[in-house]
Each structure stands twice: as C-alpha cells, then as structure tokens.
Coordinates of C-alpha atoms in Angstrom, one line a residue:
X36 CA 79.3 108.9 117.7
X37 CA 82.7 110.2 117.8
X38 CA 86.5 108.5 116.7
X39 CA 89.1 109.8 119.7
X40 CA 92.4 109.4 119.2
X41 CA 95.8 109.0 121.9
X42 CA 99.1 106.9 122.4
X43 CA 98.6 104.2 124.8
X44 CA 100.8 105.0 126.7
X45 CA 99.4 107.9 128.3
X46 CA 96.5 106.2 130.0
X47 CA 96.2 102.7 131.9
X48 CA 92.8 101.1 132.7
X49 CA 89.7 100.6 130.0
X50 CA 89.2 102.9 127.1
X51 CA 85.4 103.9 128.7
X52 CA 87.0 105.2 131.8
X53 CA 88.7 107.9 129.6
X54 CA 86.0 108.6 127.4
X55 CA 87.3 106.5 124.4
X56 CA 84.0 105.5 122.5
X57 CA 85.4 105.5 119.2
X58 CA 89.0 105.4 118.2
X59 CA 91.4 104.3 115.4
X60 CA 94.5 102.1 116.5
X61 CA 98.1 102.5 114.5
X62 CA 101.4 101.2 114.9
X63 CA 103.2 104.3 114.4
X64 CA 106.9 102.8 113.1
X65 CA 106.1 100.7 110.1
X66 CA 106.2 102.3 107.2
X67 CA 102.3 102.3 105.9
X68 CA 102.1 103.9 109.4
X69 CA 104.1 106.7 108.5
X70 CA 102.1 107.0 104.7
X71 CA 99.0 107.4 106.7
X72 CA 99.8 109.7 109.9
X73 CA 100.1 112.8 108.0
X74 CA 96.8 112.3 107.0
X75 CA 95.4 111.0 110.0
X76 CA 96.8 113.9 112.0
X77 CA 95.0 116.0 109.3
X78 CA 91.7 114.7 109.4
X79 CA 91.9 114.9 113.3
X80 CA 92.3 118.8 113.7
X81 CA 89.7 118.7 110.8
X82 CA 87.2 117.0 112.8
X83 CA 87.9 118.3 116.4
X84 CA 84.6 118.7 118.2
X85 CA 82.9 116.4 115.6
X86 CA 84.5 113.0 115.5
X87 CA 87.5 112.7 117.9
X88 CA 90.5 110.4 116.5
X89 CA 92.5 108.3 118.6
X90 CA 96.2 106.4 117.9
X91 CA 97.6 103.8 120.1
X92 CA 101.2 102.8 120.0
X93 CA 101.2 99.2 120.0
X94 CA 105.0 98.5 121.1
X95 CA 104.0 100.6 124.0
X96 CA 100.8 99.1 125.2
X97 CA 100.9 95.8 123.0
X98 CA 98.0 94.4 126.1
X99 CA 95.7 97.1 124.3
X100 CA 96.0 96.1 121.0
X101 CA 95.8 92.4 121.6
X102 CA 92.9 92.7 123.7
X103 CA 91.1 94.3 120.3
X104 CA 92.7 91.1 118.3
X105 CA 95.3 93.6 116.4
X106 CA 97.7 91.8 114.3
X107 CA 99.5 94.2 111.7
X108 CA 100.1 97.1 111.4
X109 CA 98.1 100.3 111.0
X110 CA 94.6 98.8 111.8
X111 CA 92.1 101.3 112.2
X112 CA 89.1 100.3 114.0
X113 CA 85.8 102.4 115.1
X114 CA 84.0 102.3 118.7
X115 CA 80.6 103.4 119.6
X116 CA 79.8 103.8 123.1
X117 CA 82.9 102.0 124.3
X118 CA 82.7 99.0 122.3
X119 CA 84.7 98.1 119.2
X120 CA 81.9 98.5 116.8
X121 CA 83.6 97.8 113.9
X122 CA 87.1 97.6 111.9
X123 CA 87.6 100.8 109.7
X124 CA 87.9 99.8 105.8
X125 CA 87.0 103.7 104.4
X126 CA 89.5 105.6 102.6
X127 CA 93.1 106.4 104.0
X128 CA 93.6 110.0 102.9
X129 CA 92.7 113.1 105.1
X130 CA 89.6 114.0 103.0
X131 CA 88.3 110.5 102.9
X132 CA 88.5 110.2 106.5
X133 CA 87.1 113.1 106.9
X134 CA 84.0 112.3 104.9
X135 CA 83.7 108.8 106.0
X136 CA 84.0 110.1 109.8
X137 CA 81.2 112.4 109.2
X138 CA 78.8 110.2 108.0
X139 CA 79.4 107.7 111.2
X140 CA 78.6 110.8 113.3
X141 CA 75.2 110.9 111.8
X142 CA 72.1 109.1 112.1
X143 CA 72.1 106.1 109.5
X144 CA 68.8 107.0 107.4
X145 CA 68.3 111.0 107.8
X146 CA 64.6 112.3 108.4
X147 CA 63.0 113.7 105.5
X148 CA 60.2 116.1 106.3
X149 CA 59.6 118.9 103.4
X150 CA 60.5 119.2 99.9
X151 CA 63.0 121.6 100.4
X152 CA 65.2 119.1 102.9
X153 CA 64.9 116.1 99.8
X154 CA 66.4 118.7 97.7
X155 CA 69.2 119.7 99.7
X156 CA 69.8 116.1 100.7
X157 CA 70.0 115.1 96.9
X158 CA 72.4 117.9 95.9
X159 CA 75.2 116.4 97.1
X160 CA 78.7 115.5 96.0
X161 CA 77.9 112.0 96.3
X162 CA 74.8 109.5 95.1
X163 CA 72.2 109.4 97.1
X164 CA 69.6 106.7 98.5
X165 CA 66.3 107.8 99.5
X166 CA 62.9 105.8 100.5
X167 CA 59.6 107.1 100.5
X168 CA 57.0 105.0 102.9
X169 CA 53.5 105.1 103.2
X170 CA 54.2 105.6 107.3
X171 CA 56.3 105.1 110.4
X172 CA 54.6 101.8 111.0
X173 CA 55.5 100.5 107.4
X174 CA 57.2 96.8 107.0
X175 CA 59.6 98.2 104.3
X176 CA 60.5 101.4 105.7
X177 CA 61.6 98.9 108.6
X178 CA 63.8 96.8 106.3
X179 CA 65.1 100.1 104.3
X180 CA 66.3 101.5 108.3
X181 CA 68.3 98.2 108.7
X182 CA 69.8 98.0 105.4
X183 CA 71.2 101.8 106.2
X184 CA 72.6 100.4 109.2
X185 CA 74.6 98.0 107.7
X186 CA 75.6 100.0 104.4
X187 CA 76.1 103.7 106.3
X188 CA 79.5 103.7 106.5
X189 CA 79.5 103.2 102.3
X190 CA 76.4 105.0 101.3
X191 CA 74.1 107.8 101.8
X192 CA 70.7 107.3 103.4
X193 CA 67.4 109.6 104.2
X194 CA 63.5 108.3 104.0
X195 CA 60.2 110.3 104.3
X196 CA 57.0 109.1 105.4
X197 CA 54.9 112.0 103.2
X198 CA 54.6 110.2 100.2
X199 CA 53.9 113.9 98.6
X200 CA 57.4 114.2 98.5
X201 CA 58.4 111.8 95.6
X202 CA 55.4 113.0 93.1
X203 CA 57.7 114.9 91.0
X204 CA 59.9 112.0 90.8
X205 CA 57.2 110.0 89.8
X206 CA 56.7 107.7 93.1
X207 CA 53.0 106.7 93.8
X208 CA 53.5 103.7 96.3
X209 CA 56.0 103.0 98.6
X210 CA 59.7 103.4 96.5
X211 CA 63.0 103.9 96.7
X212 CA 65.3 106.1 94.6
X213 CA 68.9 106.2 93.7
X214 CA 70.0 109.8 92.9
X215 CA 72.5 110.2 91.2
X216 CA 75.1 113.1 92.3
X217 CA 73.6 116.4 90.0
X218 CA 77.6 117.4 88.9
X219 CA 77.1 113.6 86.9
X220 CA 73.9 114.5 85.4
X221 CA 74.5 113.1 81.6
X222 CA 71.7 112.9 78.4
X223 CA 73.4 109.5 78.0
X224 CA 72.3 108.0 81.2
X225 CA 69.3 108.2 83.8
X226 CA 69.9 110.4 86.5
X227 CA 67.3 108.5 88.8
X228 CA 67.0 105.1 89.0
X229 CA 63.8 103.1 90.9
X230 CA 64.2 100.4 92.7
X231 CA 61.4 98.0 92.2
X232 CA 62.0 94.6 94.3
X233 CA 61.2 93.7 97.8
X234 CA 63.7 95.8 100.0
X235 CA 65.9 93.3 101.6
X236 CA 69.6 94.6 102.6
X237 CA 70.7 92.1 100.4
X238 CA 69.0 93.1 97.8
X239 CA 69.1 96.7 97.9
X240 CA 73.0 96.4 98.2
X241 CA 73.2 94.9 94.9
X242 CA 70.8 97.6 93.6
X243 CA 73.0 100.4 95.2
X244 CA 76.3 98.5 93.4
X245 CA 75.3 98.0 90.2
X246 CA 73.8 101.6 89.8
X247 CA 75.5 103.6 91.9
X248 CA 78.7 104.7 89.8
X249 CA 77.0 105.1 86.3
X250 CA 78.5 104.7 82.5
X251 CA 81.4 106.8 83.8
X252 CA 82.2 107.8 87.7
X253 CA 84.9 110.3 89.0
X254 CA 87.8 108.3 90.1
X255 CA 88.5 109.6 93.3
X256 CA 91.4 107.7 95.8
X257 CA 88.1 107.6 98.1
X258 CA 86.3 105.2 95.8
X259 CA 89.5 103.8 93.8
X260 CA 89.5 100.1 95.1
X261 CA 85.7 99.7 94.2
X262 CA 86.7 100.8 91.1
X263 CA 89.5 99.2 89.9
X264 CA 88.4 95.7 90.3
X265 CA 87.2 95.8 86.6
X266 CA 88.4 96.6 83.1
X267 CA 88.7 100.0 83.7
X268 CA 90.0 102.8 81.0
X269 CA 90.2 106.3 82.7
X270 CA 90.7 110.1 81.5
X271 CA 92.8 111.8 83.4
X272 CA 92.8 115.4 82.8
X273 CA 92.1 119.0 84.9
X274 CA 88.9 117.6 86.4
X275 CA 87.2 120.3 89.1
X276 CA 83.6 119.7 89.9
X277 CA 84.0 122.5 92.1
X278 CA 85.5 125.7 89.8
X279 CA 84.8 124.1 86.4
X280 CA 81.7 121.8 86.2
X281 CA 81.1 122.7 83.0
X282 CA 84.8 122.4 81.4
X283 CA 84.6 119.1 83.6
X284 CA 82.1 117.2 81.9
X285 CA 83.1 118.4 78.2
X286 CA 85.9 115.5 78.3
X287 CA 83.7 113.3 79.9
X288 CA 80.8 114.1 78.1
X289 CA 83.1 112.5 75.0
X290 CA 84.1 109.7 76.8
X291 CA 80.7 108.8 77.4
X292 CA 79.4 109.1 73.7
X293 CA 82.4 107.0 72.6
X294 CA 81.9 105.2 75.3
X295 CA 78.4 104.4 75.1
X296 CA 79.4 102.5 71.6
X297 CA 81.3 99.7 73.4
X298 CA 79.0 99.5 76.7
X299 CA 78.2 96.1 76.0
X300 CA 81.8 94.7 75.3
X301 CA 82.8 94.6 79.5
X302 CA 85.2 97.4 79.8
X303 CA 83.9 100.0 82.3
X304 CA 84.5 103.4 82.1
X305 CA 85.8 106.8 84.3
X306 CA 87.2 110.3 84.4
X307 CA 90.2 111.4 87.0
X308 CA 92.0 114.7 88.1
X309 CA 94.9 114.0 87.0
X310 CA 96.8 115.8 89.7
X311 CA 95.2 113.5 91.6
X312 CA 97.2 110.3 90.8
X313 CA 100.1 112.3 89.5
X314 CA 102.5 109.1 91.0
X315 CA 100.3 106.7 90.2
X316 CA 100.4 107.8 86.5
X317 CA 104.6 108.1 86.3
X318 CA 104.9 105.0 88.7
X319 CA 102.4 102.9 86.8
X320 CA 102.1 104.2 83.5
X321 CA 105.5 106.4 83.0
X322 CA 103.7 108.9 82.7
X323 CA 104.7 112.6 83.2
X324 CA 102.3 115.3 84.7
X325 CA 102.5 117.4 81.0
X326 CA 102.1 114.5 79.0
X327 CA 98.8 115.5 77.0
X328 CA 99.0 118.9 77.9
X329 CA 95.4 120.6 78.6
X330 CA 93.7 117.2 76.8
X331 CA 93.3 114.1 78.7
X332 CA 95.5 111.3 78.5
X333 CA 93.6 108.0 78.6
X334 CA 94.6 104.3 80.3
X335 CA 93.5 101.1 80.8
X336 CA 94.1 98.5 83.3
X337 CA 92.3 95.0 83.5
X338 CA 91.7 92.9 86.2
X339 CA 94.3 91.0 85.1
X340 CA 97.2 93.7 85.5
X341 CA 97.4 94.4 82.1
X342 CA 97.8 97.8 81.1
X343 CA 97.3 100.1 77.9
X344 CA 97.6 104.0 77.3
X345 CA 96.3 106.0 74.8
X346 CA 99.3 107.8 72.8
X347 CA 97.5 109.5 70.3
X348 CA 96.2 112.9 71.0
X349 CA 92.7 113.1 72.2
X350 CA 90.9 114.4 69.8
X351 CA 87.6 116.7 70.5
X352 CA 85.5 115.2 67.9
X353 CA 86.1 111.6 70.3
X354 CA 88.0 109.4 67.4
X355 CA 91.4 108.9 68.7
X356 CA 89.6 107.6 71.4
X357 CA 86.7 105.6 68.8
X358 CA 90.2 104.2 67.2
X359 CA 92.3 103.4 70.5
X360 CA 89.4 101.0 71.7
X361 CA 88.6 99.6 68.5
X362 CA 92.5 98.6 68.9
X363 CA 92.2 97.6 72.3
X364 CA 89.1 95.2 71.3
X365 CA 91.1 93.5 68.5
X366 CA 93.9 93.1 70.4
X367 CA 95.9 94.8 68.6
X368 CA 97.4 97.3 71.2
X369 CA 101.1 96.4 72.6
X370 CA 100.7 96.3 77.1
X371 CA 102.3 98.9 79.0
X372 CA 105.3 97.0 81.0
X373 CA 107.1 99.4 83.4
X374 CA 110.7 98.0 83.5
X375 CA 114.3 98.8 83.9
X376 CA 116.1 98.6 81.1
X377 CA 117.6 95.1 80.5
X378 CA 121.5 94.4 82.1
X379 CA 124.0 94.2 79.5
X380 CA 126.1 92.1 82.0
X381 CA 124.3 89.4 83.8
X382 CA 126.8 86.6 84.8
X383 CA 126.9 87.5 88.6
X384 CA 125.6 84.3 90.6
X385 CA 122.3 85.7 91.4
X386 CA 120.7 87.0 87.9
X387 CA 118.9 90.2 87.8
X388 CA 115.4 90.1 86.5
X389 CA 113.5 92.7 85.0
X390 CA 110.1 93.0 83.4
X391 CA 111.2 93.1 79.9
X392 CA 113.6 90.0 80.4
X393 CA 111.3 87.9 83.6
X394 CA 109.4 85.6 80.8
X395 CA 113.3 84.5 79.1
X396 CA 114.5 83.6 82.6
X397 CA 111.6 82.6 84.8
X398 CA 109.8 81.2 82.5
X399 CA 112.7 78.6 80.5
X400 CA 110.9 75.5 81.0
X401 CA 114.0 74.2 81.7
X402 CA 115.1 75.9 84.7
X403 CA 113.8 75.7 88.2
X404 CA 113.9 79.6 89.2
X405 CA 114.3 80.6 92.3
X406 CA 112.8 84.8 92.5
X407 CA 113.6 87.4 95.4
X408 CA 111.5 90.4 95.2
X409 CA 112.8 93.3 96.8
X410 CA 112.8 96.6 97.5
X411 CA 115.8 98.7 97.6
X412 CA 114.8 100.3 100.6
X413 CA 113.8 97.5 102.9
X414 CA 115.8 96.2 105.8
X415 CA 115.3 92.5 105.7
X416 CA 116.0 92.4 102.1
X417 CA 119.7 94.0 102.6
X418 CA 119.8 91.9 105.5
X419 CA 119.3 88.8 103.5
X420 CA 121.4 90.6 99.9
X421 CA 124.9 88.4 101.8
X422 CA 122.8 85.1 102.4
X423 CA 121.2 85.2 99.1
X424 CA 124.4 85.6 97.3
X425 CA 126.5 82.8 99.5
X426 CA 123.7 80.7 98.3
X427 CA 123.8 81.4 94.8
X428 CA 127.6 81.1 94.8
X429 CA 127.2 77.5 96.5
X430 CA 124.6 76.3 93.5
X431 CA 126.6 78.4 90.6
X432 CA 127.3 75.3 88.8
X433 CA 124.4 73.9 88.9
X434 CA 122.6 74.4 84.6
X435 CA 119.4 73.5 86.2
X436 CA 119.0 75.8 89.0
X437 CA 118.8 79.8 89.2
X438 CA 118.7 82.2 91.6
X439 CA 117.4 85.1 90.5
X440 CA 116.2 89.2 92.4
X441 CA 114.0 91.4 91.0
X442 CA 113.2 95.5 92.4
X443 CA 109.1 95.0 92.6
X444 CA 109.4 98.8 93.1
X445 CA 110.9 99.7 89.5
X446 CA 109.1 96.8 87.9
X447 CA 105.7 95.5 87.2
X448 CA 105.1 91.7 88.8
X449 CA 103.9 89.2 86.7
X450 CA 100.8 87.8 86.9
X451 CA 100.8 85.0 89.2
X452 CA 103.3 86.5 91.8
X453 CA 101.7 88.1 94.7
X454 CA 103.8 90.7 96.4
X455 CA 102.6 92.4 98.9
X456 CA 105.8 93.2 101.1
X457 CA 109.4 93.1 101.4
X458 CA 111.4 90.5 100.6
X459 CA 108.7 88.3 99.0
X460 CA 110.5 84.8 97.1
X461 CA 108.7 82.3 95.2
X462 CA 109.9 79.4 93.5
X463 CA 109.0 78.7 89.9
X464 CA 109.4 74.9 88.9
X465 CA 110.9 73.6 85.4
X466 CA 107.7 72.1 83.3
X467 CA 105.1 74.1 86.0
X468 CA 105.8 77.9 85.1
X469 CA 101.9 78.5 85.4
X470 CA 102.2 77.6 89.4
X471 CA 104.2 79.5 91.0
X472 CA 104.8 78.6 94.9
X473 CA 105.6 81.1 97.9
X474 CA 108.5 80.2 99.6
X475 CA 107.3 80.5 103.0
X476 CA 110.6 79.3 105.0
X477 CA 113.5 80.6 107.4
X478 CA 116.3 82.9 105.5
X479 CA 119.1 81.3 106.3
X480 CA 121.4 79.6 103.3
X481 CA 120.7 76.1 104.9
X482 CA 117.3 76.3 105.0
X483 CA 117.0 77.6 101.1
X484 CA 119.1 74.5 100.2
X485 CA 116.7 72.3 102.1
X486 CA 113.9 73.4 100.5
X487 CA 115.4 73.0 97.0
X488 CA 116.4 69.5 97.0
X489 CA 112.6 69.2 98.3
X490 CA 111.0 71.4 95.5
X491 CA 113.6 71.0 92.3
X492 CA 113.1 69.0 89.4
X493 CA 116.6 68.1 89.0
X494 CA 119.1 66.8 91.8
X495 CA 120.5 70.3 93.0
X496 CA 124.6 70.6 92.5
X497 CA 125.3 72.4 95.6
X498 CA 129.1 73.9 96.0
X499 CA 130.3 72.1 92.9
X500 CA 129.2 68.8 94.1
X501 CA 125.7 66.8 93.3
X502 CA 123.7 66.4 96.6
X503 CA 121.4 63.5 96.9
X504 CA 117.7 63.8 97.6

C-alpha cells in the first residue's frame, strides 16, 4: 500500500504506467489548498519510502481529475494497486496524515502470536481493538477480519487465534476487547471494555463509537470533528502525554470527578493542549494564549453553536468548575458571541451587521432582510462590494426592505445561516425569521431586484419608485 504524490503535468498516460497505486489529488490555487500543502509537503518527506504522496494540478490536467469524478477543490483520494480505492476523509494536518497513512500501509487486523506482541500492540497512543478466536477457521474471527477492513482507516485492529492470550483479561470463549489507550487509564472509568453481541461490522462499529473515547478523551485536531458533534466542555491547558503524563491527567483527573457528577445530564466531556488550538481559542472564544495562566481554562460549545467559557479560576479542589456547570445546567450562564463592536453610524444604504446587533436588524419582523456574508479578503465579495451598493442605493427608500453585509470572519453566524464560503447571501422574509433562504442566483443588480419582487412581503420601491409584482 503506498500514497504517491506528483503534478499532472509531468506525466501523460494512466497512473499504473507510472507506478501511481495510491495518491492524493489537490488543486493547488484555492485557498484550503494552500492551508493544507504545508502539511501535505510535510507528511510526504515524513513518509518517504513508506507511503508515497502524490498532488495533481487540476487546471493543468483537468482530464485527470474528471476521470476520478473531482469536483472541488483539495480532494484527497487513496489508490491501491492502481485503482481509486477510496476518497481520503482522515485528518488534514502533517501528523494526522502521517498516522492515518501508516495505518493504510498495514495489514487491516495485525497477527497476534505471543503475549508479549498483545502487549506492545495495546500500549499504544491510541484505543485499541483486539479479538481472540478459538481458530483460523472460526465464523467470527471471519466477520471481525471484514469489519477491520471496512473501519481500518479509523481504528486499530489485531486478533489471535491462542485463546491463552486473553486469560488475564478475563476472556474464556471467543471475545473481543476494546483497550483503552494506557496514558487514559482513570479509577473513574473501565480501562477494558468486552464486547458481548454477535460480531457484525455493524454492530461492532457502534461498539467501537460509543466506547471508544471514554468520560473524557484528548481533543486532538486528528479526532476534533468526531468530537465536536456533541455538547462538548473542554480543558485546555499544558497537556503532554509524552513529557508529563502525570501532570497531564491531574487536570483531567478533576474534570472527570466533577464531571462524573453530571454524566447523565448529556454534556460530554474532554481535555486539550492548549497550544494546540491556540487560534481556535482567540478566534472562537477571544481567548488569549495566557488567559488562565498554568490552570486550565474551560469551554463549552453545543451542537447548536452556542458557546460558554469558564471565567472563574480553576480551582484544584474542582468547585469553580462544580459551580460553572451547575450554572450552565440552570441556564443561568450568558453565551459567548464573538462580535465587532456595534457601528455608531449606520445610515449608509447597505447596513452593517454584527453579532451583537444581527437579532435587532434581521430579525424585525417587519423587515424583509436581505444578508451578504463576506470576508474581507475574498475576491468575489470585493467584486460584488459596487453591485451590492448600486442595489441598495436603487431600494434606499424602500421602509420595508434592507440590504444588509456582515464579516463571517470577525463574527459568529447565527444559527440557521450556513456559511461555508465567500460571498454567501440569504434572504430573511418579514413574519418567517425562523426560515431563512439561500439566495442561489446571478450577481448582477438586475438579477437581485428580480428575485425580490419574487421573495418580498411587501411591493419592493425600487429607485424611488414602487415596482409592480
């Protein structure tokens, strides 16, 4: 198994003729492709002789790319053997690469033969999964081998057929274990965890995701996105499982105990290096990288978007913390909003929003609110900035109509409003705040004026003078 990686346009004819049995594509000029190539180019001199990385410039050889069905912009795909095996969802930074890569290089259950090979297996940075069968001709060591397959690229796999192996652990018939990683081993939580059904890959993928990550993980940006789908609060603080285990899991040892008191109540729990997310944590959470000093600084974020921090110090007996989610239970704790600070002058034809005022404006029940959001450093927005404003200037008179522009970059986005690039407008309706539409359409002044006469409550006033529907 290896990843190669080249621009396209230094070969012609099929990837196989050149070797190519596993590579990553990229479009190298858009700017997520320029995020990840430092890291890419980083994991690739990392992994020389183990897992070759490829990158194909798709403006040069857009036949390539379209032959592999790619459509934006960087895709990262994996080949075995010539073939696009499968599309690349792992981490994006050089370490996660890295680790991901190396695990694709491998077999996708590894052989266990002595005691001494299940230990070293099991001491790992990460959980482990490991089946014990009664021999090579067992039914479920045959379903366990295809469920690895499928979950290899997420997980870590290994089986033995000498059922000797698992006595200490307690296994006396054919069993599968979860380990989890030793540097997480906790009195408030079992470090080994039996699975006891019928091993399907369905359901030993729900066993492996419901048990994997604990009462309290370490948030990595490797395992961030599996993560954050939930209530989450998180400790961020000097976190090194490699120089100071023991330092380490005193904080998180404390979130745990507290945390163990609201286990029940839906809020999941984690522990971060805080140098780690140093921009997420001023970008998200203003934040600074000596706010709490040598004691963690503690967040929350909910599925929702909403977001709380902790601004009490943390205390080592654990009841700052006892008191902050008590708060946060009863609702009594005021959200988070990142936000520029509110214009003391807002009478230009196209409002500005910000967080702080975007409920007032968008949401007047009154007022059919048209939103740009934008990015300061995007080139369609500042090449729609003139159209935008001739088109706010042509409905200025309008009372029922406004045209508002909000930076997504230096404030949070409402609930409701999906942005995911540059320019991104929706319109928001008078009496239908609560459903928010896209505005999918061309850019072009006429074509905005269109669409509001369509989607307005009220008969737009366009240039001083009221247009009929």
């Amino acid at each position: 198994t290896f990843l190669n990686i080249f621009l396209c346009t230094f070969f012609g004819g099929s990837l196989a003729s050149l070797g190519i049995h596993e590579y990553t594509s990229l479009y190298l000029r858009c700017g997520h492709c320029k995020k990840l190539a430092p890291d890419f180019e980083t994991a690739a001199t990392r992994l020389k002789g183990t897992v070759p990385l490829a990158k194909v410039d798709c403006t040069a050889s857009p036949d390539t790319c379209g032959r592999f069905g790619v459509t934006g912009y960087p895709t990262l795909k994996i080949f075995r053997n010539g073939e696009d095996a499968s599309s690349y969802d792992g981490p994006r930074s050089a370490d996660g690469i890295v680790h991901f890569m190396k695990k694709q290089a491998g077999p996708n259950s590894v052989t266990l033969r002595r005691e001494a090979d299940l230990e070293a297996f099991v001491n790992h940075f990460d959980a482990s999964v490991v089946g014990f069968f009664s021999g090579p001709d067992s039914g479920q060591l045959a379903e366990f081998l295809k469920a690895a397959s499928v979950m290899r690229e997420h997980f870590r796999f290994a089986h033995t057929i000498d059922m000797t192996l698992g006595l200490k652990h307690g296994v006396d018939t054919e069993r599968v274990l979860l380990f989890r990683p030793p540097r997480l081993s906790s009195k408030f939580e079992e470090s080994v965890l039996r699975f006891t059904e019928t091993i399907t890959t369905h359901t030993l993928r729900r066993f492996i995701r419901d048990n994997i990550f604990g009462m309290c993980p370490h948030l990595t940006n490797e395992n961030r996105d599996k993560l954050k789908g939930q209530d989450l609060l998180t400790a961020y603080y000097d976190l090194d499982y490699l120089q100071n285990p023991k330092g380490t899991n005193y904080w998180r040892n404390r979130v745990m105990k507290v945390g163990s008191q609201f286990a029940s109540q839906g809020l999941s729990f984690a522990v971060a290096n805080r140098r780690d997310f140093v921009d997420e944590l001023e970008e998200e959470f203003g934040l600074g990288s000596s706010d709490g000093g040598d004691l963690p600084f503690v967040t929350i974020r909910t599925q929702q978007g909403f977001k709380y921090t902790m601004r009490e110090e943390f205390t080592r007996d654990g009841k700052s913390l006892e008191r902050f989610l008590e708060d946060y239970f009863a609702g009594r704790l005021k959200r988070y909003i990142k936000s520029e600070p509110i214009p003391e002058k807002n009478k230009g034809p196209v409002k500005v929003l910000v967080a702080e005022s975007f409920e007032e404006i968008v949401n007047d029940p009154e007022k059919d609110v048209l939103i740009e959001f934008y990015a300061p450093w995007c080139g369609h927005c500042k090449s729609l900035e003139p159209k935008y404003k001739e088109l706010a200037e042509q409905l200025y008179s309008d009372p029922n109509i406004v045209i508002a522009k909000m930076d997504a970059t230096a404030n949070d986005v409402p609930q409701g409003f999906d942005v995911q690039g540059f320019p991104t407008i929706y319109f928001a309706q008078a009496g239908k705040k609560d459903q928010p539409k896209r505005y999918e359409g061309a850019h072009e002044v006429k074509d905005f004026i269109k669409y509001l006469k369509r989607e307005s409550s009220h008969v737009p006033v366009v240039s001083g003078v009221r247009e009929d529907l």
